[in-house]
XYZ file of C-alpha atoms in Angstrom:
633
model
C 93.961 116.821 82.542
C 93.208 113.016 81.867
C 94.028 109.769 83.733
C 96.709 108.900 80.383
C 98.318 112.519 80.663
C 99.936 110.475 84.096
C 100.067 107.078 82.815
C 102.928 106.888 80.611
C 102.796 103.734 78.092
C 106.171 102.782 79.105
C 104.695 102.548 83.051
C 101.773 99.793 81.500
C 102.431 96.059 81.729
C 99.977 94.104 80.572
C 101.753 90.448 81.128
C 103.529 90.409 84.451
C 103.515 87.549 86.394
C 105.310 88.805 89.616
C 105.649 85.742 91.802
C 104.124 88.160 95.404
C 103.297 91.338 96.478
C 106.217 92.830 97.376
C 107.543 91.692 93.759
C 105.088 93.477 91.780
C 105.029 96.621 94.001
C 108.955 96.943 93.005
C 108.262 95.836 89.088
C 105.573 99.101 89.096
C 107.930 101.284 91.061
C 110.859 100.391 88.102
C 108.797 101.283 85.850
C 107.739 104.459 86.894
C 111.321 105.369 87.310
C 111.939 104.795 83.911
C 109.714 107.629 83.040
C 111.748 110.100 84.786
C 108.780 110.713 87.629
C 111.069 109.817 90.536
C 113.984 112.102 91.834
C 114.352 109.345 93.920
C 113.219 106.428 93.355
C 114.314 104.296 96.902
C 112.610 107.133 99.005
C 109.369 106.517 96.711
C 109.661 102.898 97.150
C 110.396 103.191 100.988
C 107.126 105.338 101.445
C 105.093 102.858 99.211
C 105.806 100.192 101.413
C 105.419 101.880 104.809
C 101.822 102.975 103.341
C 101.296 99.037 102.869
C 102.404 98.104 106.449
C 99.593 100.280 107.451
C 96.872 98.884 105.974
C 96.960 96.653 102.019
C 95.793 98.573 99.447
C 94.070 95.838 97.860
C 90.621 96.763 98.461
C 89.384 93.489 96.645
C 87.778 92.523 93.421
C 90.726 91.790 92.416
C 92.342 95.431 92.149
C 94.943 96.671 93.947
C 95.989 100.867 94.334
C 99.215 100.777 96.374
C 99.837 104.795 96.460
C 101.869 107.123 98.303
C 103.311 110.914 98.844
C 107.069 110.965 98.916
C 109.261 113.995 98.104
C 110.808 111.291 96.034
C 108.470 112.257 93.686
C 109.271 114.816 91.391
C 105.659 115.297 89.196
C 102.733 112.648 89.602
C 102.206 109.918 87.689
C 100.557 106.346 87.792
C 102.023 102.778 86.608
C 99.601 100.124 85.936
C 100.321 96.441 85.496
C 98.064 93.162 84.579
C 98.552 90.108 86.093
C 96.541 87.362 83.916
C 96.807 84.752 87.003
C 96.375 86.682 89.797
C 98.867 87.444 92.380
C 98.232 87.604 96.404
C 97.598 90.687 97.467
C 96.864 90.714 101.100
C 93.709 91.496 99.898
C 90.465 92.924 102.531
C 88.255 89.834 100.738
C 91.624 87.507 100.444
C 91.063 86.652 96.597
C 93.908 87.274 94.520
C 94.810 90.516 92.523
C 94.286 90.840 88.789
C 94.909 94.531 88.294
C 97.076 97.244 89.566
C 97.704 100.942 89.380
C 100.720 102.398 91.413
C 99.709 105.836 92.569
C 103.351 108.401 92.925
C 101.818 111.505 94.058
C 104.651 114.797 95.095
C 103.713 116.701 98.514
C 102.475 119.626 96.581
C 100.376 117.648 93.984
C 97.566 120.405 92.804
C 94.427 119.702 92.730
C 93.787 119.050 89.000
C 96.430 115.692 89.448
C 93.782 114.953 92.379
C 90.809 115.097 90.734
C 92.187 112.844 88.417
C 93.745 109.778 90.350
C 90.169 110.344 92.864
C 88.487 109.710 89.119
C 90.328 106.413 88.169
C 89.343 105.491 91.811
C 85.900 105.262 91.100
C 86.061 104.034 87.995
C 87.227 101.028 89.155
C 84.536 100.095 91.354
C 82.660 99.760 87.658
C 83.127 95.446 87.164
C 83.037 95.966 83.331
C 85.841 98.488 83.103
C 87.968 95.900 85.204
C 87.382 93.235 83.134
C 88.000 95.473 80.062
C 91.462 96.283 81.355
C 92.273 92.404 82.038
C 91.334 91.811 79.109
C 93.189 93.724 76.964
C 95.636 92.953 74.052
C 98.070 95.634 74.128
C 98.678 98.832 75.764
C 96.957 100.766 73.432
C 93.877 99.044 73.819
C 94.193 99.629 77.097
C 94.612 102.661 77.429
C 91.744 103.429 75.101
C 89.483 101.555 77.424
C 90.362 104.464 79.976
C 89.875 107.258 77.438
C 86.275 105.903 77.237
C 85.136 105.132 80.330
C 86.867 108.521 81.482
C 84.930 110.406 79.306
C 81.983 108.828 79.848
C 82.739 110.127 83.615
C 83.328 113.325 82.691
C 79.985 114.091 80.958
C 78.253 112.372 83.930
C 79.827 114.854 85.855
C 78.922 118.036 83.784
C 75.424 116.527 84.125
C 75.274 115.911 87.290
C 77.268 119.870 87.708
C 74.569 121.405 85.442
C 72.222 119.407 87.886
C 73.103 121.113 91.059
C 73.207 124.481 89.525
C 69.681 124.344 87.869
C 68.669 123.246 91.777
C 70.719 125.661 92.987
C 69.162 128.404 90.769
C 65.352 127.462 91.848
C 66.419 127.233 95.290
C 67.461 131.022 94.944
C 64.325 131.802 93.113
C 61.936 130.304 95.412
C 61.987 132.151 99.019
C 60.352 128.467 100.217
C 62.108 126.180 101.805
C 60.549 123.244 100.396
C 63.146 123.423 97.191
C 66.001 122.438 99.313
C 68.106 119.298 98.102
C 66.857 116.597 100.213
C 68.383 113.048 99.791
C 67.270 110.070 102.159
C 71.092 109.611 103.218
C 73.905 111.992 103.471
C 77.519 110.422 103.981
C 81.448 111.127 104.311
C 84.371 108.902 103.276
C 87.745 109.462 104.333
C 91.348 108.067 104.458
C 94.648 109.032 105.918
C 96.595 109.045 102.272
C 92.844 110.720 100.690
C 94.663 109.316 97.471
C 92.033 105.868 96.215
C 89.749 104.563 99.321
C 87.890 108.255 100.110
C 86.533 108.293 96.386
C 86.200 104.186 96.161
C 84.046 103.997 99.029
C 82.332 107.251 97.941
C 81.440 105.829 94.350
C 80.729 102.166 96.096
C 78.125 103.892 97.750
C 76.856 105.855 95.219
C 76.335 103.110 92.764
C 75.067 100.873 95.395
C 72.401 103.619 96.911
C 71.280 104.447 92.802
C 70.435 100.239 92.723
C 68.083 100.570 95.576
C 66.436 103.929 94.562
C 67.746 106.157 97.411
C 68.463 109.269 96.959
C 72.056 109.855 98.526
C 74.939 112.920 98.372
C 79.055 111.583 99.358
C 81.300 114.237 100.607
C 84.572 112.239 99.970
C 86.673 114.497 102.691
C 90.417 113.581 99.956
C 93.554 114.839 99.480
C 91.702 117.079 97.292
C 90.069 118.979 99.869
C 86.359 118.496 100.682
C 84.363 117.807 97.319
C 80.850 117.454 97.709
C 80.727 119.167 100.563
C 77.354 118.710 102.709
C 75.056 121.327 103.658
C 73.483 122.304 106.360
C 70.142 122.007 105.102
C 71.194 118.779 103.111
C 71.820 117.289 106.353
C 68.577 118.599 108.346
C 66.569 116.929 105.461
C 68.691 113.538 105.431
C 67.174 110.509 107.505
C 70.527 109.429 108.709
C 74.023 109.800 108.151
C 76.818 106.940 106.966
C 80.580 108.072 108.292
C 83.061 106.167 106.608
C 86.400 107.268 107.415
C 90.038 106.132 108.877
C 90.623 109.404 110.258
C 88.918 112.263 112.435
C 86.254 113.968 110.774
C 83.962 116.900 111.441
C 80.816 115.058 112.906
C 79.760 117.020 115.276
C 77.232 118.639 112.837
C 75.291 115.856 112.753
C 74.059 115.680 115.936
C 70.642 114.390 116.423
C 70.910 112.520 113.399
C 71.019 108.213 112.849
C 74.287 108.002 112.537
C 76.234 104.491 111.173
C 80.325 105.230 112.036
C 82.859 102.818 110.212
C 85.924 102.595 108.254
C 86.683 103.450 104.939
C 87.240 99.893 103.719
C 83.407 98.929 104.822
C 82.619 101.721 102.788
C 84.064 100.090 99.551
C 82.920 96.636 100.471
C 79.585 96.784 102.396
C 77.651 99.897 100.875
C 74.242 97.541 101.272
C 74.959 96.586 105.004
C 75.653 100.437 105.397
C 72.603 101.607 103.503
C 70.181 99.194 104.913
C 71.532 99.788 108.538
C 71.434 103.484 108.387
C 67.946 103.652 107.384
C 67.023 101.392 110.073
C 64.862 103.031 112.867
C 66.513 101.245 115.261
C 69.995 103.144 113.792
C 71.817 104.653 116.831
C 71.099 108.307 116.694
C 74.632 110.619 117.200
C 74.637 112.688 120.440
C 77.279 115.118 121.385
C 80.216 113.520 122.916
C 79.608 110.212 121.552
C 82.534 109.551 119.642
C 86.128 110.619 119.502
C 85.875 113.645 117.006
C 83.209 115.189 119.553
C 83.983 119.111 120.042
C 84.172 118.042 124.084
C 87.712 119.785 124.922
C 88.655 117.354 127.596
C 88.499 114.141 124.657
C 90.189 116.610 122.263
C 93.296 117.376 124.715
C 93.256 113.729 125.448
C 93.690 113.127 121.390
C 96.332 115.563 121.537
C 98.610 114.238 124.158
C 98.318 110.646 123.063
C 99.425 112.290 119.796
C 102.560 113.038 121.302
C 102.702 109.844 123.021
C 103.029 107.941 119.816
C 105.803 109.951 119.089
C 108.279 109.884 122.131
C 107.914 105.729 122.785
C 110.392 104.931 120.323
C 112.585 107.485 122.012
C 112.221 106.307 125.565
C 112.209 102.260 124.328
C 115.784 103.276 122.813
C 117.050 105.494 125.899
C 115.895 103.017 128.082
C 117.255 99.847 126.323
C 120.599 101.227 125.623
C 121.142 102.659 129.443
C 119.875 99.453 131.222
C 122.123 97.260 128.635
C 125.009 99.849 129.743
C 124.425 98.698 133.475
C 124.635 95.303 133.181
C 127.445 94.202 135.390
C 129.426 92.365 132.156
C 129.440 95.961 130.373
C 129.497 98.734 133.134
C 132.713 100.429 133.562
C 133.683 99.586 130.183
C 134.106 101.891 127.420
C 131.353 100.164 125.385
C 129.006 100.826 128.567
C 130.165 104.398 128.739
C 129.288 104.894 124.660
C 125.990 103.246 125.261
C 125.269 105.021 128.500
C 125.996 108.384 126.358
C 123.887 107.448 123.622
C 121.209 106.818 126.216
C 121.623 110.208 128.234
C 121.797 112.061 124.819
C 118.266 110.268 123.188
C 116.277 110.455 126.963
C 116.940 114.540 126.628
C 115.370 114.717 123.795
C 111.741 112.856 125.404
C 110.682 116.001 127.066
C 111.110 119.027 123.288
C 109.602 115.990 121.600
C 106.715 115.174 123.538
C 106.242 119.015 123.973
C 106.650 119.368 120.287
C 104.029 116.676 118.781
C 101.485 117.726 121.431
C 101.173 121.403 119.618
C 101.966 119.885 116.273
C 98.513 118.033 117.089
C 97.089 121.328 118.102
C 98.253 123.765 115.137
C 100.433 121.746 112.274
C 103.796 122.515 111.686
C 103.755 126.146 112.214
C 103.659 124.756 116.107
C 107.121 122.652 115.979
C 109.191 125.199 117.150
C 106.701 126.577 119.810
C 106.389 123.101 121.487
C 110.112 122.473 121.435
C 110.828 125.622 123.293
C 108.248 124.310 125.704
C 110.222 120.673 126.178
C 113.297 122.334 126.434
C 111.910 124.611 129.355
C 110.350 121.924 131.267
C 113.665 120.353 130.769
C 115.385 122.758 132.229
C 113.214 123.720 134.887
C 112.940 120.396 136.467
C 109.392 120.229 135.859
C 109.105 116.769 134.526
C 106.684 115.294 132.185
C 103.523 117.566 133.774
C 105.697 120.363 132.526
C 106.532 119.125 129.300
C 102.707 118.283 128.629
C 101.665 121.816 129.998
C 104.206 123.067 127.895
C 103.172 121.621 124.719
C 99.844 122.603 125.023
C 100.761 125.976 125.510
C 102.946 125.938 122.352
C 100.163 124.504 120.261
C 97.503 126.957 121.807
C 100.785 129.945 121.009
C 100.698 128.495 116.986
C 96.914 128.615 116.916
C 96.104 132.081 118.338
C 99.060 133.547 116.461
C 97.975 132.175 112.596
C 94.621 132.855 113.243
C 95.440 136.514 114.599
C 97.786 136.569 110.893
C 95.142 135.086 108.780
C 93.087 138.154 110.054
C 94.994 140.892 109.920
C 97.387 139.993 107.258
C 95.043 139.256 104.481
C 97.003 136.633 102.739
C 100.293 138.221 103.031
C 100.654 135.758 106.536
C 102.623 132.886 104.030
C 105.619 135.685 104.355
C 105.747 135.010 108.126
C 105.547 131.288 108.526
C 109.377 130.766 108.146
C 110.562 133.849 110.930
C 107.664 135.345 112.443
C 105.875 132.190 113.664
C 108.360 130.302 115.571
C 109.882 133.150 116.657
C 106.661 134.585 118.732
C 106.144 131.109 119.671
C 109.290 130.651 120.943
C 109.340 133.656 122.958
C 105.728 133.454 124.306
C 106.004 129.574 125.203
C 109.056 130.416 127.323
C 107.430 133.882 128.950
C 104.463 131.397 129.615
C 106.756 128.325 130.548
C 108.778 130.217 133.211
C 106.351 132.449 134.826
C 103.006 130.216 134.442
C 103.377 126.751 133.489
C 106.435 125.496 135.444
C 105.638 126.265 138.665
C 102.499 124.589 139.642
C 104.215 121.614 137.170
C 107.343 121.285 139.043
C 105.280 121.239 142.564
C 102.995 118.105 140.940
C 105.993 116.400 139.209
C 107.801 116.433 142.605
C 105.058 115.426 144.659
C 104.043 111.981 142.282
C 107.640 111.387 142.392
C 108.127 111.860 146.597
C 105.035 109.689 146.979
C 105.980 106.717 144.735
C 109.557 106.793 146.396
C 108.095 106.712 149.518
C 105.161 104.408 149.491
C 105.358 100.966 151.017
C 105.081 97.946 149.675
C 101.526 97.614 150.251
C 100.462 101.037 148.952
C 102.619 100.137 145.597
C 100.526 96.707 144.916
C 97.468 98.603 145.202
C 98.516 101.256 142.430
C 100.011 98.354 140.453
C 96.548 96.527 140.831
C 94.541 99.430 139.548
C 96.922 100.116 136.684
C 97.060 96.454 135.216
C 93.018 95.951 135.727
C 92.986 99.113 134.148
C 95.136 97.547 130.934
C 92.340 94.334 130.766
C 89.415 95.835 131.478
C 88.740 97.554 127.661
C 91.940 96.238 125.778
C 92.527 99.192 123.976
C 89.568 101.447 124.985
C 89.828 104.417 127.175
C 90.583 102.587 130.859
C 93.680 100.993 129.092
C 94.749 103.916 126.714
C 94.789 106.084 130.276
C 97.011 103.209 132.265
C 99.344 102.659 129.755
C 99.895 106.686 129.181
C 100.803 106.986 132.930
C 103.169 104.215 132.569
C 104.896 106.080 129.194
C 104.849 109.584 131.069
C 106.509 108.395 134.505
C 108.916 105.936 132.594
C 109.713 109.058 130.316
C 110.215 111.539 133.762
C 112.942 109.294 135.426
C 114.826 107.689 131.516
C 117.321 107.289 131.245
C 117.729 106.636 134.848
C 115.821 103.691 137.206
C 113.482 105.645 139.049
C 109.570 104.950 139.748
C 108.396 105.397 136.333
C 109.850 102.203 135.793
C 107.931 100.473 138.732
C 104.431 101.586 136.894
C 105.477 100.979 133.586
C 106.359 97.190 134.864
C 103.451 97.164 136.449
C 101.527 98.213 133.228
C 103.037 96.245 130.657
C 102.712 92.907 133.314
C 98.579 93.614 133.246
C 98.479 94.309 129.372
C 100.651 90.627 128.748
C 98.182 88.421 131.124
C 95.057 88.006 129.503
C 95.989 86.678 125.776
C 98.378 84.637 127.541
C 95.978 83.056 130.005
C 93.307 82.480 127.500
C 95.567 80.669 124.987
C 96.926 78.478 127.807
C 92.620 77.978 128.521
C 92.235 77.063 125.517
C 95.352 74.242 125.503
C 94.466 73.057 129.069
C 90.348 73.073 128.806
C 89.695 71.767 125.344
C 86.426 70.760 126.060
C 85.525 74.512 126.738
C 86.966 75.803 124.053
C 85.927 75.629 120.868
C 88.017 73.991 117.977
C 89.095 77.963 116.255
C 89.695 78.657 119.403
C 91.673 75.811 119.932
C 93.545 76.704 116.872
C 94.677 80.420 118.123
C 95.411 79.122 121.288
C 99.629 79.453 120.493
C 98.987 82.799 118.832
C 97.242 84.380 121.649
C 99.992 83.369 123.841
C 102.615 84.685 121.517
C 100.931 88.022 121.080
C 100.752 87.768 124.938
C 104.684 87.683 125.063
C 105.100 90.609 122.753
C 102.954 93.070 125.226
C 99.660 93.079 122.344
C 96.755 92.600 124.297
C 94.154 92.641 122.370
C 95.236 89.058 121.111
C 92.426 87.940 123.853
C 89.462 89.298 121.598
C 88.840 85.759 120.077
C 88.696 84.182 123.786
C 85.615 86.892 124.529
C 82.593 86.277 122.539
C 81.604 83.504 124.981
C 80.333 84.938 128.410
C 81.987 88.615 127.830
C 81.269 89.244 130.907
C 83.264 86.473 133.093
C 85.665 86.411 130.327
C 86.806 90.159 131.264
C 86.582 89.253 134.871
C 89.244 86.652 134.938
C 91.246 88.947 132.571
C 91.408 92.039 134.556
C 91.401 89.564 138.157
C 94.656 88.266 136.867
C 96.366 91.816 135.084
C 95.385 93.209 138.589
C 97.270 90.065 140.460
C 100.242 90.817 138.116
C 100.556 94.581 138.649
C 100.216 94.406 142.130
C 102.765 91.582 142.574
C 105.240 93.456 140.336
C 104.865 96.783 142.614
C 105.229 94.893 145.438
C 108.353 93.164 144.360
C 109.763 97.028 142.935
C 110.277 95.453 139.421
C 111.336 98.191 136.906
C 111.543 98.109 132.947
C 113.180 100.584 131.135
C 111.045 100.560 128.348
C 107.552 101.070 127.066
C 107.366 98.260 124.716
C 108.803 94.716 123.961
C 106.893 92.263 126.407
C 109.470 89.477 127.496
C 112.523 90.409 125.231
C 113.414 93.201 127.688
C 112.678 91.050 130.820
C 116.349 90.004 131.145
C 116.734 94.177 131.532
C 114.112 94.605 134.484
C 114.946 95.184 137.899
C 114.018 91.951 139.839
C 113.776 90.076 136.541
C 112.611 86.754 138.923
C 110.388 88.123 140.638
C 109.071 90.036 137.439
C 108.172 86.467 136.028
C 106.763 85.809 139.081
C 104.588 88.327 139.344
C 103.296 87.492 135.584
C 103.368 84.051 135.825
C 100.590 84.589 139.032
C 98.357 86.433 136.775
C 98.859 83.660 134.280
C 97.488 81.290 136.693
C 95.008 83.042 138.261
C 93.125 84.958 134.435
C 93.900 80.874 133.541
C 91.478 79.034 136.091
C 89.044 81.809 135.956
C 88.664 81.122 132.389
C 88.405 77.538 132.886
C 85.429 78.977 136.105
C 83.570 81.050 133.560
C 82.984 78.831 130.753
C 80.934 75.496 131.016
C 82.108 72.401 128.872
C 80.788 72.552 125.241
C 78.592 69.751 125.639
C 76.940 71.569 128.180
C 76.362 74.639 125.901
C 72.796 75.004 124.976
């Protein structure tokens, strides 16, 4: 299969002149529709433009590969369009695009469609075969332009296949070790879609390691499956390793080796940087442990709950919201207050199956759905809280795993027939055999005794916890300390929704510490202007709105001058907030939303208080820690 057996002529537009993005992503998805690709075209478009809210496709260069997988799809095919003037793009270098292919790709694409949208993704790295297509006069034209240069790939890759085998072949033949491939670098590339970045940055640094005469061997980790895939001995010989991948990736094998970890994009637009700075002897060398795809269990059950996190906080923000809005004194007793308080009731039952549920998914895929509901649904019942719907879930997940692995085994192939009954069946039953006799015990003692003690503290012992939970939210913006603070407040807000109870008083006390430092340093920077520089100056009202919307890490500008002080007065004042918040018993009643849900709190005075104090306090030890610019050496 070829890249024109998918791009129909029809799809090709060689003079478009959409007048922005969003335009020409909707010209290209009309036009694939009128090839008859789409079953449904809205769902394609829908799942096109959530892929761009996470990230632009425009990789720079001026080309653009919006892409996506939608059941709206019902075969794959591309749609390609010129724009002679350029068109923004959102673009990672911020130069308009000139040329773009729209990638529709089904759920169950096979690998021969795969192989050949990864190929058009590397052949547009080549700057001749982009001007080509610009250039073109019609569609024919340019579509012969890809005939050629896809050929031309093609018998570079039978070379470089009858390559590998003849190596291959005296590596068999020769009982030394000496023949084994050895390449100066060995890498991986690797995106969430797999679709156009994991072979772009693969090619990028391909070409790029060819131009500097280093030996070098990609294993672009795509939707594909793993091409390329490294060896052991490939890797033993390498000098260092170059990771770059949006996603988790096997790198625990190279331990002991240089390693230089980054995204996917840096991969496609800094191979040089990559290449020089992995063979650099002063390249960080990769332990065990030291980053997040590490084999350590504890960091992978961490990955797994916050996994499940992500999915229950829309859940809770809508339980909560819609219960606290139903006991506001203007709407209680009302039937609109008794249909919101129902909606409520009936969205917080679901937090525990959910949170239960995305916890095994994490563990085992889809096979592990059913397994981790039962789990939620038995903590649920049980009264064992959030410790027994997180005990629960891993339980279901660890059900899923044992159980396909056990089929894979013993089945030999035939397991497929059981993935519809079988599986969620067994993991149904054993989850709940587990839940009731194992799980929910010890989880409904812990769950009980968090919940007597923060009823039951004082005042006093309340600001403490809330000071330890909002410096915990400033101290790494994003890092572990926060990550950990901010999942307590999600798990005790989720225990007591849709209810006030004193989940609420922790996730106040959480979101007050993550909301103090961007807004402190933006006021800094509007009070102090002679210790702030002028760009900092000029995200001064940013930080401060980012500040309001509960985004922390809108202080990272304010930073770069005397880190050290600078996360002083952040976490001093997030600690000052969460304390005074405690101490006050301010609730919110959801996990999200900075000052638009204020007017919900409980105490919603004293909850401004309480952040206004950290304001002031992360505000003059801002001013304290930085010296006037004229004073700067």
């Amino acid at each position: 299969m070829h890249i024109c057996d998918l791009l129909d002529r029809r799809a090709v537009n060689l003079t478009a002149a959409p007048i922005n993005k969003e335009s020409a992503i909707n010209d290209l998805v009309d036009s694939l529709a009128g090839t008859g690709c789409l079953s449904d075209t809205e769902r394609f478009r829908a799942a096109v433009f959530d892929r761009e809210r996470k990230g632009s496709t425009g990789f720079g260069e001026g080309v653009a590969i919006p892409h996506a997988k939608s059941a709206g799809v019902s075969r794959p095919a591309l749609s390609a369009m010129v724009v002679k003037n350029g068109v923004e793009f959102d673009s990672i270098d911020g130069e308009p695009v000139n040329l773009i292919f729209l990638i529709a790709s089904p759920h169950n694409a096979s690998d021969a469609h795969l192989d050949v949208l990864a190929r058009l993704s590397s052949l547009l790295i080549d700057e001749d075969f982009r001007k080509a297509l610009i250039s073109a006069k019609s569609v024919d034209e340019f579509l012969s332009y890809i005939n050629e240069a896809e050929k031309k790939e093609l018998n570079k890759e039978e070379e470089e296949h009858k390559e590998q085998e003849k190596q291959q072949e005296n590596t068999h033949q020769s009982e030394s070790k000496a023949t084994a491939p050895v390449y100066d670098l060995v890498a991986v590339t690797a995106c969430p879609a797999g679709l156009s970045h994991t072979y772009m940055a693969a090619e990028a640094l391909e070409h790029k390691a060819k131009e500097m005469g280093i030996s070098i061997k990609v294993e672009a980790d795509g939707a594909a499956g793993n091409r390329n895939q490294l060896m052991p001995e490939e890797i033993a010989n390498a000098k260092a390793v170059i990771v770059a991948a949006d996603r988790a990736v096997n790198i625990d094998r190279f331990i002991g080796k240089r390693m230089v970890r980054v995204g996917v994009v840096d991969g496609v637009r800094r191979p040089l940087e990559l290449i020089t700075k992995a063979l650099d002897p002063n390249c960080p060398v990769y332990s065990a442990g030291a980053l997040s795809e590490s084999s350590n269990i504890p960091m992978k059950l961490y990955r797994h709950l916050m996994s499940g996190l992500t999915y229950i906080l829309p859940l809770a923000a809508t339980a909560g919201i819609l219960s606290a809005v139903a006991r506001l004194n203007f709407v209680r007793d009302t039937e609109l207050g008794l249909f919101l308080d129902t909606i409520g009731y009936s969205i917080g039952a679901l937090l525990f199956p959910v949170l239960s549920a995305f916890i095994a998914f994490s563990m085992a895929g889809r096979m592990a759905l059913v397994a981790g509901f039962t789990g939620g649904v038995m903590a649920d019942m049980a009264d064992a809280g959030v410790i027994g719907a997180v005990l629960n879930g891993f339980v279901g997940g660890g059900v899923a795993f044992l159980s396909a692995r056990l089929a894979a085994r013993f089945l030999k192939g035939h397991d497929a027939m059981f993935a519809l009954l079988v599986y969620p069946l067994l993991g149904a039953v054993l989850t709940t055999i587990i839940a009731k006799f194992i799980t929910n015990i010890p989880a409904i003692l812990v769950d009980s005794a968090i919940e007597i003690f923060l009823s039951g503290a004082n005042a006093w012992v309340l600001a403490i916890i809330g000071a330890v939970l909002g410096g915990m939210m400033a101290a790494d913006m994003g890092g572990p300390c926060n990550k950990i603070a901010y999942a307590c407040g999600v798990l005790l807000l989720g225990d007591c929704l849709p209810e006030v109870g004193p989940g609420c008083l922790v996730m106040a006390a959480v979101m007050a510490g993550g909301m103090v430092p961007p807004i402190a340093a933006g006021l800094g920077a509007l009070l102090f202007k002679h210790c702030f520089s002028k760009p900092e100056q000029g995200l001064a009202w940013t930080a401060i709105s980012k500040g309001f919307l509960f985004i922390t890490e809108g202080v990272y500008p304010f930073l770069a001058i005397n880190p050290t002080k600078m996360r002083i007065a952040c976490i001093s004042g997030a600690a000052v907030a969460g304390a005074l918040s405690m101490f006050f018993s301010c609730g919110l009643c959801a996990p999200h939303g900075g000052i638009f849900i204020v007017i919900l709190a409980e105490n919603p005075l004293f909850y401004l208080l309480s952040l206004l104090c950290g304001v002031i306090v992360s505000t003059i030890l801002f001013r304290v820690g930085r010296k006037p610019l004229h004073l700067e050496s």
